[in-house]
Amino acid sequence: MEQLFTVLLWSLLGIAALVAIMLRFVTAPYGRFSRNGWGPLISSTVGWVVMESPAVLTITLMYLFSDRLNNVTVVVCLLIWQTHYMYRTYVFPFKRKGNNRKMPVSVVAMAMFFNVWNGFLNGAWLFFVGPVRDISWLYSIPFIVGTAIFFVGMFINRQSDNILIRLRAPGESGYKIPYGGLFRFVSMPAYFGELVEWCGFAILTWSPAGAAFAVFTAANLIPRAISNHKWYKNTFPEYPAERKAVIPFLL
C-alpha cells in the first residue's frame, strides 16, 4: 500500500502540472464554455452526480475496509471530507437554475477518474499508511487551524453559489453580473472558497495526500477562473474593473 500510495501521489502532482499548462490553452467544455466536439452529451445534473459520487464512495469504502474503524480522529476527518462532497454531489446539482443543460460524457469520465484517484489517496493516508493519531490530534494546532480554514472556505463556496443561483429568475437561462459576498473582489469566489477548503483539509490532516489535492485544485480551478474572468470582462462592458479573477487583490 505504501509503495502504491507514493507512486500515485507523485503521479497526481505531475498531472497537476500538466493540467495547469493545458488549461492555459484549452478551456474545459462545460458551463458557459460548453461546445461540440467532446463526444456524446448527457444532462449536466446527471453528469454532476455521477462524476462526483466516487469522491463520496471511494473514501467511504476504504474506511470500511480499514482497521481504524474506531479511531475517533479518523472518523472526524472523514466526516469533514463528506460535509463538502455530500452537499456537492447530492444537493448542489439540484439547486442550480438552468440545470437542463448538457455536458460531455468525456468530462464526466475524466472527473470520475480523478475522484477515484484522489479519494483513494486521501483514504490510503487516513486509514492505512498515515500515522495513527489518537483523539489528542483533535486538540492540536494543525487540526484546529485547518478545520477553521476548511469551514471558512466552505462558507465562501456555498455563499457564492447561492448568490449565482439567485441571479436568475424562474425560467431564465442567461448570464448577469453577480454582486455580493466576495464577488466584490473576485469573479470566481466559489473557486476561491474551494481552494481555501482543501488547503484547510491538507492542514487538518497534515497529510501529503491532502497537500497534493490542494495543489491539483489550484492547477484546475485557477486557469478556469482566469478564463471566466476574461469572459465576464469581454461580455459586459460595465464589468467592475477592480475585480480580480480568483484570489482577492492578487490574481
PDB file of C-alpha atoms in Angstrom:
ATOM      1  CA  MET A   1       0.000   0.000   0.000  1.00  0.00           C
ATOM      2  CA  GLU A   2       2.792   2.471   0.874  1.00  0.00           C
ATOM      3  CA  GLN A   3       4.556   1.991  -2.457  1.00  0.00           C
ATOM      4  CA  LEU A   4       1.309   2.380  -4.419  1.00  0.00           C
ATOM      5  CA  PHE A   5       0.466   5.471  -2.366  1.00  0.00           C
ATOM      6  CA  THR A   6       3.828   7.069  -3.191  1.00  0.00           C
ATOM      7  CA  VAL A   7       3.534   6.349  -6.919  1.00  0.00           C
ATOM      8  CA  LEU A   8       0.001   7.723  -7.121  1.00  0.00           C
ATOM      9  CA  LEU A   9       0.890  10.772  -5.038  1.00  0.00           C
ATOM     10  CA  TRP A  10       3.769  11.868  -7.269  1.00  0.00           C
ATOM     11  CA  SER A  11       1.814  10.991 -10.372  1.00  0.00           C
ATOM     12  CA  LEU A  12      -1.022  13.260  -9.247  1.00  0.00           C
ATOM     13  CA  LEU A  13       1.401  16.138  -8.733  1.00  0.00           C
ATOM     14  CA  GLY A  14       2.823  15.552 -12.202  1.00  0.00           C
ATOM     15  CA  ILE A  15      -0.654  15.515 -13.726  1.00  0.00           C
ATOM     16  CA  ALA A  16      -1.497  18.726 -11.840  1.00  0.00           C
ATOM     17  CA  ALA A  17       1.402  20.446 -13.608  1.00  0.00           C
ATOM     18  CA  LEU A  18       0.204  19.167 -16.997  1.00  0.00           C
ATOM     19  CA  VAL A  19      -3.387  20.237 -16.283  1.00  0.00           C
ATOM     20  CA  ALA A  20      -2.269  23.751 -15.313  1.00  0.00           C
ATOM     21  CA  ILE A  21      -0.366  24.075 -18.595  1.00  0.00           C
ATOM     22  CA  MET A  22      -3.110  22.529 -20.738  1.00  0.00           C
ATOM     23  CA  LEU A  23      -5.857  24.716 -19.285  1.00  0.00           C
ATOM     24  CA  ARG A  24      -3.949  27.826 -20.308  1.00  0.00           C
ATOM     25  CA  PHE A  25      -4.735  26.885 -23.894  1.00  0.00           C
ATOM     26  CA  VAL A  26      -7.899  24.754 -23.708  1.00  0.00           C
ATOM     27  CA  THR A  27     -10.934  25.645 -21.589  1.00  0.00           C
ATOM     28  CA  ALA A  28     -12.841  22.661 -20.178  1.00  0.00           C
ATOM     29  CA  PRO A  29     -16.098  22.325 -22.211  1.00  0.00           C
ATOM     30  CA  TYR A  30     -18.818  22.684 -19.587  1.00  0.00           C
ATOM     31  CA  GLY A  31     -20.896  25.518 -18.145  1.00  0.00           C
ATOM     32  CA  ARG A  32     -20.638  28.724 -20.174  1.00  0.00           C
ATOM     33  CA  PHE A  33     -17.833  27.138 -22.205  1.00  0.00           C
ATOM     34  CA  SER A  34     -19.886  24.170 -23.436  1.00  0.00           C
ATOM     35  CA  ARG A  35     -19.190  23.328 -27.074  1.00  0.00           C
ATOM     36  CA  ASN A  36     -19.359  20.487 -29.546  1.00  0.00           C
ATOM     37  CA  GLY A  37     -16.521  18.130 -30.342  1.00  0.00           C
ATOM     38  CA  TRP A  38     -16.109  16.404 -26.979  1.00  0.00           C
ATOM     39  CA  GLY A  39     -18.322  13.390 -27.608  1.00  0.00           C
ATOM     40  CA  PRO A  40     -21.847  12.436 -26.520  1.00  0.00           C
ATOM     41  CA  LEU A  41     -23.739  14.695 -24.126  1.00  0.00           C
ATOM     42  CA  ILE A  42     -25.821  13.915 -21.052  1.00  0.00           C
ATOM     43  CA  SER A  43     -27.835  16.006 -18.605  1.00  0.00           C
ATOM     44  CA  SER A  44     -25.490  18.222 -16.612  1.00  0.00           C
ATOM     45  CA  THR A  45     -27.374  17.308 -13.418  1.00  0.00           C
ATOM     46  CA  VAL A  46     -26.982  13.589 -14.007  1.00  0.00           C
ATOM     47  CA  GLY A  47     -23.387  14.093 -15.079  1.00  0.00           C
ATOM     48  CA  TRP A  48     -22.590  16.094 -11.949  1.00  0.00           C
ATOM     49  CA  VAL A  49     -23.992  13.435  -9.615  1.00  0.00           C
ATOM     50  CA  VAL A  50     -22.233  10.630 -11.470  1.00  0.00           C
ATOM     51  CA  MET A  51     -18.844  12.322 -11.654  1.00  0.00           C
ATOM     52  CA  GLU A  52     -18.783  13.462  -8.007  1.00  0.00           C
ATOM     53  CA  SER A  53     -20.154  10.267  -6.434  1.00  0.00           C
ATOM     54  CA  PRO A  54     -16.766   8.465  -6.476  1.00  0.00           C
ATOM     55  CA  ALA A  55     -15.421  11.149  -4.130  1.00  0.00           C
ATOM     56  CA  VAL A  56     -18.086  10.128  -1.611  1.00  0.00           C
ATOM     57  CA  LEU A  57     -17.929   6.381  -2.169  1.00  0.00           C
ATOM     58  CA  THR A  58     -14.220   5.611  -2.654  1.00  0.00           C
ATOM     59  CA  ILE A  59     -13.034   7.065   0.640  1.00  0.00           C
ATOM     60  CA  THR A  60     -16.024   5.546   2.483  1.00  0.00           C
ATOM     61  CA  LEU A  61     -15.256   2.054   1.186  1.00  0.00           C
ATOM     62  CA  MET A  62     -11.603   2.410   2.149  1.00  0.00           C
ATOM     63  CA  TYR A  63     -12.625   3.393   5.666  1.00  0.00           C
ATOM     64  CA  LEU A  64     -14.947   0.391   5.956  1.00  0.00           C
ATOM     65  CA  PHE A  65     -12.116  -1.982   4.944  1.00  0.00           C
ATOM     66  CA  SER A  66      -9.542  -0.430   7.261  1.00  0.00           C
ATOM     67  CA  ASP A  67      -8.613  -1.407  10.810  1.00  0.00           C
ATOM     68  CA  ARG A  68      -9.196   2.141  12.083  1.00  0.00           C
ATOM     69  CA  LEU A  69     -12.981   1.999  12.299  1.00  0.00           C
ATOM     70  CA  ASN A  70     -12.987   3.005  15.957  1.00  0.00           C
ATOM     71  CA  ASN A  71     -10.401   5.766  15.660  1.00  0.00           C
ATOM     72  CA  VAL A  72     -12.256   8.980  16.540  1.00  0.00           C
ATOM     73  CA  THR A  73      -9.774  11.228  14.694  1.00  0.00           C
ATOM     74  CA  VAL A  74     -10.166   9.226  11.500  1.00  0.00           C
ATOM     75  CA  VAL A  75     -13.956   9.398  11.729  1.00  0.00           C
ATOM     76  CA  VAL A  76     -13.914  13.171  12.260  1.00  0.00           C
ATOM     77  CA  CYS A  77     -11.610  13.700   9.252  1.00  0.00           C
ATOM     78  CA  LEU A  78     -13.861  11.512   7.118  1.00  0.00           C
ATOM     79  CA  LEU A  79     -16.958  13.451   8.201  1.00  0.00           C
ATOM     80  CA  ILE A  80     -15.269  16.756   7.352  1.00  0.00           C
ATOM     81  CA  TRP A  81     -14.492  15.426   3.862  1.00  0.00           C
ATOM     82  CA  GLN A  82     -18.073  14.286   3.448  1.00  0.00           C
ATOM     83  CA  THR A  83     -19.565  17.622   4.546  1.00  0.00           C
ATOM     84  CA  HIS A  84     -18.192  19.009   1.297  1.00  0.00           C
ATOM     85  CA  TYR A  85     -18.853  16.110  -1.022  1.00  0.00           C
ATOM     86  CA  MET A  86     -22.298  15.022   0.147  1.00  0.00           C
ATOM     87  CA  TYR A  87     -23.555  18.553  -0.479  1.00  0.00           C
ATOM     88  CA  ARG A  88     -21.597  18.990  -3.694  1.00  0.00           C
ATOM     89  CA  THR A  89     -22.778  15.662  -5.107  1.00  0.00           C
ATOM     90  CA  TYR A  90     -26.373  15.221  -3.963  1.00  0.00           C
ATOM     91  CA  VAL A  91     -27.656  18.722  -3.123  1.00  0.00           C
ATOM     92  CA  PHE A  92     -25.937  21.367  -5.233  1.00  0.00           C
ATOM     93  CA  PRO A  93     -26.754  19.909  -8.696  1.00  0.00           C
ATOM     94  CA  PHE A  94     -30.476  20.103  -7.939  1.00  0.00           C
ATOM     95  CA  LYS A  95     -30.338  23.683  -6.636  1.00  0.00           C
ATOM     96  CA  ARG A  96     -28.944  25.170  -9.831  1.00  0.00           C
ATOM     97  CA  LYS A  97     -31.151  27.098 -12.228  1.00  0.00           C
ATOM     98  CA  GLY A  98     -30.981  26.105 -15.883  1.00  0.00           C
ATOM     99  CA  ASN A  99     -29.872  22.614 -14.899  1.00  0.00           C
ATOM    100  CA  ASN A 100     -31.349  21.159 -18.084  1.00  0.00           C
ATOM    101  CA  ARG A 101     -28.099  21.931 -19.879  1.00  0.00           C
ATOM    102  CA  LYS A 102     -25.851  19.199 -21.254  1.00  0.00           C
ATOM    103  CA  MET A 103     -22.259  18.230 -20.570  1.00  0.00           C
ATOM    104  CA  PRO A 104     -19.903  15.843 -22.416  1.00  0.00           C
ATOM    105  CA  VAL A 105     -19.628  12.279 -21.161  1.00  0.00           C
ATOM    106  CA  SER A 106     -15.862  12.638 -21.634  1.00  0.00           C
ATOM    107  CA  VAL A 107     -15.742  15.370 -18.966  1.00  0.00           C
ATOM    108  CA  VAL A 108     -17.793  13.178 -16.612  1.00  0.00           C
ATOM    109  CA  ALA A 109     -15.419  10.246 -17.176  1.00  0.00           C
ATOM    110  CA  MET A 110     -12.300  12.342 -16.509  1.00  0.00           C
ATOM    111  CA  ALA A 111     -13.805  13.757 -13.322  1.00  0.00           C
ATOM    112  CA  MET A 112     -14.801  10.282 -12.127  1.00  0.00           C
ATOM    113  CA  PHE A 113     -11.259   9.031 -12.736  1.00  0.00           C
ATOM    114  CA  PHE A 114      -9.800  11.907 -10.734  1.00  0.00           C
ATOM    115  CA  ASN A 115     -12.267  11.465  -7.863  1.00  0.00           C
ATOM    116  CA  VAL A 116     -11.482   7.758  -7.550  1.00  0.00           C
ATOM    117  CA  TRP A 117      -7.759   8.530  -7.601  1.00  0.00           C
ATOM    118  CA  ASN A 118      -7.993  11.381  -5.123  1.00  0.00           C
ATOM    119  CA  GLY A 119     -10.405   9.537  -2.843  1.00  0.00           C
ATOM    120  CA  PHE A 120      -8.049   6.565  -2.812  1.00  0.00           C
ATOM    121  CA  LEU A 121      -5.016   8.721  -1.985  1.00  0.00           C
ATOM    122  CA  ASN A 122      -6.669  10.532   0.896  1.00  0.00           C
ATOM    123  CA  GLY A 123      -8.293   7.339   2.151  1.00  0.00           C
ATOM    124  CA  ALA A 124      -4.968   5.492   1.976  1.00  0.00           C
ATOM    125  CA  TRP A 125      -3.296   8.165   4.090  1.00  0.00           C
ATOM    126  CA  LEU A 126      -6.057   8.415   6.678  1.00  0.00           C
ATOM    127  CA  PHE A 127      -6.842   4.719   7.038  1.00  0.00           C
ATOM    128  CA  PHE A 128      -3.699   2.781   6.095  1.00  0.00           C
ATOM    129  CA  VAL A 129      -0.305   4.446   5.600  1.00  0.00           C
ATOM    130  CA  GLY A 130      -0.552   7.641   7.649  1.00  0.00           C
ATOM    131  CA  PRO A 131       0.275   7.769  11.358  1.00  0.00           C
ATOM    132  CA  VAL A 132      -2.364   6.516  13.776  1.00  0.00           C
ATOM    133  CA  ARG A 133      -3.478   9.649  15.599  1.00  0.00           C
ATOM    134  CA  ASP A 134      -5.409   9.428  18.832  1.00  0.00           C
ATOM    135  CA  ILE A 135      -8.068  11.857  19.999  1.00  0.00           C
ATOM    136  CA  SER A 136      -5.430  14.351  21.148  1.00  0.00           C
ATOM    137  CA  TRP A 137      -4.936  15.289  17.467  1.00  0.00           C
ATOM    138  CA  LEU A 138      -8.344  16.980  17.592  1.00  0.00           C
ATOM    139  CA  TYR A 139      -6.867  19.495  20.063  1.00  0.00           C
ATOM    140  CA  SER A 140      -3.691  20.121  18.072  1.00  0.00           C
ATOM    141  CA  ILE A 141      -2.894  23.416  16.370  1.00  0.00           C
ATOM    142  CA  PRO A 142      -2.845  21.934  12.819  1.00  0.00           C
ATOM    143  CA  PHE A 143      -6.273  20.369  13.283  1.00  0.00           C
ATOM    144  CA  ILE A 144      -7.886  23.443  14.857  1.00  0.00           C
ATOM    145  CA  VAL A 145      -6.382  25.886  12.346  1.00  0.00           C
ATOM    146  CA  GLY A 146      -7.009  23.605   9.371  1.00  0.00           C
ATOM    147  CA  THR A 147     -10.602  22.940  10.364  1.00  0.00           C
ATOM    148  CA  ALA A 148     -11.277  26.661  10.783  1.00  0.00           C
ATOM    149  CA  ILE A 149      -9.797  27.343   7.333  1.00  0.00           C
ATOM    150  CA  PHE A 150     -11.807  24.491   5.807  1.00  0.00           C
ATOM    151  CA  PHE A 151     -15.147  25.776   7.094  1.00  0.00           C
ATOM    152  CA  VAL A 152     -14.369  29.378   6.161  1.00  0.00           C
ATOM    153  CA  GLY A 153     -13.705  28.134   2.636  1.00  0.00           C
ATOM    154  CA  MET A 154     -16.924  26.124   2.660  1.00  0.00           C
ATOM    155  CA  PHE A 155     -18.899  29.210   3.741  1.00  0.00           C
ATOM    156  CA  ILE A 156     -17.371  31.271   0.912  1.00  0.00           C
ATOM    157  CA  ASN A 157     -18.038  28.493  -1.596  1.00  0.00           C
ATOM    158  CA  ARG A 158     -21.695  27.997  -0.677  1.00  0.00           C
ATOM    159  CA  GLN A 159     -22.454  31.692  -0.241  1.00  0.00           C
ATOM    160  CA  SER A 160     -21.064  32.361  -3.725  1.00  0.00           C
ATOM    161  CA  ASP A 161     -23.046  29.504  -5.251  1.00  0.00           C
ATOM    162  CA  ASN A 162     -26.245  30.796  -3.645  1.00  0.00           C
ATOM    163  CA  ILE A 163     -25.647  34.300  -4.997  1.00  0.00           C
ATOM    164  CA  LEU A 164     -25.297  32.875  -8.513  1.00  0.00           C
ATOM    165  CA  ILE A 165     -28.392  30.700  -8.101  1.00  0.00           C
ATOM    166  CA  ARG A 166     -30.481  33.707  -7.024  1.00  0.00           C
ATOM    167  CA  LEU A 167     -29.320  35.757 -10.011  1.00  0.00           C
ATOM    168  CA  ARG A 168     -31.737  34.001 -12.341  1.00  0.00           C
ATOM    169  CA  ALA A 169     -35.488  34.284 -12.082  1.00  0.00           C
ATOM    170  CA  PRO A 170     -37.517  31.107 -12.773  1.00  0.00           C
ATOM    171  CA  GLY A 171     -37.229  30.253 -16.448  1.00  0.00           C
ATOM    172  CA  GLU A 172     -34.196  32.486 -17.088  1.00  0.00           C
ATOM    173  CA  SER A 173     -31.061  30.983 -18.594  1.00  0.00           C
ATOM    174  CA  GLY A 174     -28.822  33.951 -19.467  1.00  0.00           C
ATOM    175  CA  TYR A 175     -25.870  35.399 -17.573  1.00  0.00           C
ATOM    176  CA  LYS A 176     -25.711  38.511 -15.394  1.00  0.00           C
ATOM    177  CA  ILE A 177     -23.042  40.261 -13.365  1.00  0.00           C
ATOM    178  CA  PRO A 178     -23.109  38.866  -9.810  1.00  0.00           C
ATOM    179  CA  TYR A 179     -22.756  41.122  -6.781  1.00  0.00           C
ATOM    180  CA  GLY A 180     -22.451  40.478  -3.055  1.00  0.00           C
ATOM    181  CA  GLY A 181     -20.143  38.416  -0.871  1.00  0.00           C
ATOM    182  CA  LEU A 182     -16.658  38.032  -2.287  1.00  0.00           C
ATOM    183  CA  PHE A 183     -17.926  38.929  -5.754  1.00  0.00           C
ATOM    184  CA  ARG A 184     -16.937  42.403  -4.604  1.00  0.00           C
ATOM    185  CA  PHE A 185     -13.304  41.340  -5.025  1.00  0.00           C
ATOM    186  CA  VAL A 186     -13.164  38.415  -7.484  1.00  0.00           C
ATOM    187  CA  SER A 187     -15.079  36.962 -10.397  1.00  0.00           C
ATOM    188  CA  MET A 188     -14.986  33.385  -9.093  1.00  0.00           C
ATOM    189  CA  PRO A 189     -15.286  33.389  -5.292  1.00  0.00           C
ATOM    190  CA  ALA A 190     -16.738  29.860  -5.294  1.00  0.00           C
ATOM    191  CA  TYR A 191     -13.436  28.636  -6.726  1.00  0.00           C
ATOM    192  CA  PHE A 192     -11.525  30.665  -4.137  1.00  0.00           C
ATOM    193  CA  GLY A 193     -13.640  29.099  -1.403  1.00  0.00           C
ATOM    194  CA  GLU A 194     -12.875  25.614  -2.677  1.00  0.00           C
ATOM    195  CA  LEU A 195      -9.149  26.377  -2.787  1.00  0.00           C
ATOM    196  CA  VAL A 196      -9.345  27.556   0.827  1.00  0.00           C
ATOM    197  CA  GLU A 197     -11.276  24.435   1.836  1.00  0.00           C
ATOM    198  CA  TRP A 198      -8.734  21.966   0.533  1.00  0.00           C
ATOM    199  CA  CYS A 199      -5.779  23.918   1.882  1.00  0.00           C
ATOM    200  CA  GLY A 200      -7.547  23.656   5.235  1.00  0.00           C
ATOM    201  CA  PHE A 201      -8.080  19.929   4.778  1.00  0.00           C
ATOM    202  CA  ALA A 202      -4.388  19.429   3.995  1.00  0.00           C
ATOM    203  CA  ILE A 203      -3.504  21.213   7.232  1.00  0.00           C
ATOM    204  CA  LEU A 204      -6.061  19.489   9.473  1.00  0.00           C
ATOM    205  CA  THR A 205      -4.999  16.044   8.232  1.00  0.00           C
ATOM    206  CA  TRP A 206      -1.347  17.134   7.972  1.00  0.00           C
ATOM    207  CA  SER A 207      -1.005  14.829   5.001  1.00  0.00           C
ATOM    208  CA  PRO A 208       0.832  14.733   1.664  1.00  0.00           C
ATOM    209  CA  ALA A 209      -2.378  13.424   0.086  1.00  0.00           C
ATOM    210  CA  GLY A 210      -4.294  16.482   1.247  1.00  0.00           C
ATOM    211  CA  ALA A 211      -1.479  18.744   0.035  1.00  0.00           C
ATOM    212  CA  ALA A 212      -1.491  17.067  -3.398  1.00  0.00           C
ATOM    213  CA  PHE A 213      -5.259  17.563  -3.609  1.00  0.00           C
ATOM    214  CA  ALA A 214      -4.877  21.264  -2.786  1.00  0.00           C
ATOM    215  CA  VAL A 215      -2.201  21.609  -5.480  1.00  0.00           C
ATOM    216  CA  PHE A 216      -4.370  19.856  -8.064  1.00  0.00           C
ATOM    217  CA  THR A 217      -7.361  22.011  -7.103  1.00  0.00           C
ATOM    218  CA  ALA A 218      -5.289  25.127  -7.738  1.00  0.00           C
ATOM    219  CA  ALA A 219      -3.986  23.739 -11.048  1.00  0.00           C
ATOM    220  CA  ASN A 220      -7.534  23.023 -12.195  1.00  0.00           C
ATOM    221  CA  LEU A 221      -9.516  25.981 -10.845  1.00  0.00           C
ATOM    222  CA  ILE A 222      -7.137  28.928 -11.239  1.00  0.00           C
ATOM    223  CA  PRO A 223      -6.852  28.673 -15.063  1.00  0.00           C
ATOM    224  CA  ARG A 224     -10.619  28.196 -15.338  1.00  0.00           C
ATOM    225  CA  ALA A 225     -11.212  31.195 -13.064  1.00  0.00           C
ATOM    226  CA  ILE A 226      -8.979  33.303 -15.303  1.00  0.00           C
ATOM    227  CA  SER A 227     -10.969  32.163 -18.355  1.00  0.00           C
ATOM    228  CA  ASN A 228     -14.247  33.046 -16.631  1.00  0.00           C
ATOM    229  CA  HIS A 229     -12.855  36.418 -15.583  1.00  0.00           C
ATOM    230  CA  LYS A 230     -11.884  37.237 -19.174  1.00  0.00           C
ATOM    231  CA  TRP A 231     -15.321  36.090 -20.352  1.00  0.00           C
ATOM    232  CA  TYR A 232     -17.084  38.441 -17.915  1.00  0.00           C
ATOM    233  CA  LYS A 233     -14.910  41.379 -18.958  1.00  0.00           C
ATOM    234  CA  ASN A 234     -15.458  40.697 -22.665  1.00  0.00           C
ATOM    235  CA  THR A 235     -19.203  40.115 -22.276  1.00  0.00           C
ATOM    236  CA  PHE A 236     -20.110  43.028 -20.002  1.00  0.00           C
ATOM    237  CA  PRO A 237     -18.550  46.434 -20.834  1.00  0.00           C
ATOM    238  CA  GLU A 238     -19.650  47.699 -17.410  1.00  0.00           C
ATOM    239  CA  TYR A 239     -17.955  44.835 -15.547  1.00  0.00           C
ATOM    240  CA  PRO A 240     -16.220  46.099 -12.354  1.00  0.00           C
ATOM    241  CA  ALA A 241     -12.606  46.792 -13.280  1.00  0.00           C
ATOM    242  CA  GLU A 242     -11.331  46.341  -9.721  1.00  0.00           C
ATOM    243  CA  ARG A 243     -12.247  42.657  -9.536  1.00  0.00           C
ATOM    244  CA  LYS A 244      -9.540  40.029  -9.765  1.00  0.00           C
ATOM    245  CA  ALA A 245     -10.133  36.532 -11.146  1.00  0.00           C
ATOM    246  CA  VAL A 246      -9.967  34.275  -8.094  1.00  0.00           C
ATOM    247  CA  ILE A 247      -7.682  35.473  -5.276  1.00  0.00           C
ATOM    248  CA  PRO A 248      -8.685  38.827  -3.752  1.00  0.00           C
ATOM    249  CA  PHE A 249      -6.230  41.655  -4.513  1.00  0.00           C
ATOM    250  CA  LEU A 250      -3.719  39.278  -6.125  1.00  0.00           C
ATOM    251  CA  LEU A 251      -4.923  37.234  -9.108  1.00  0.00           C
TER     252      LEU A 251
END
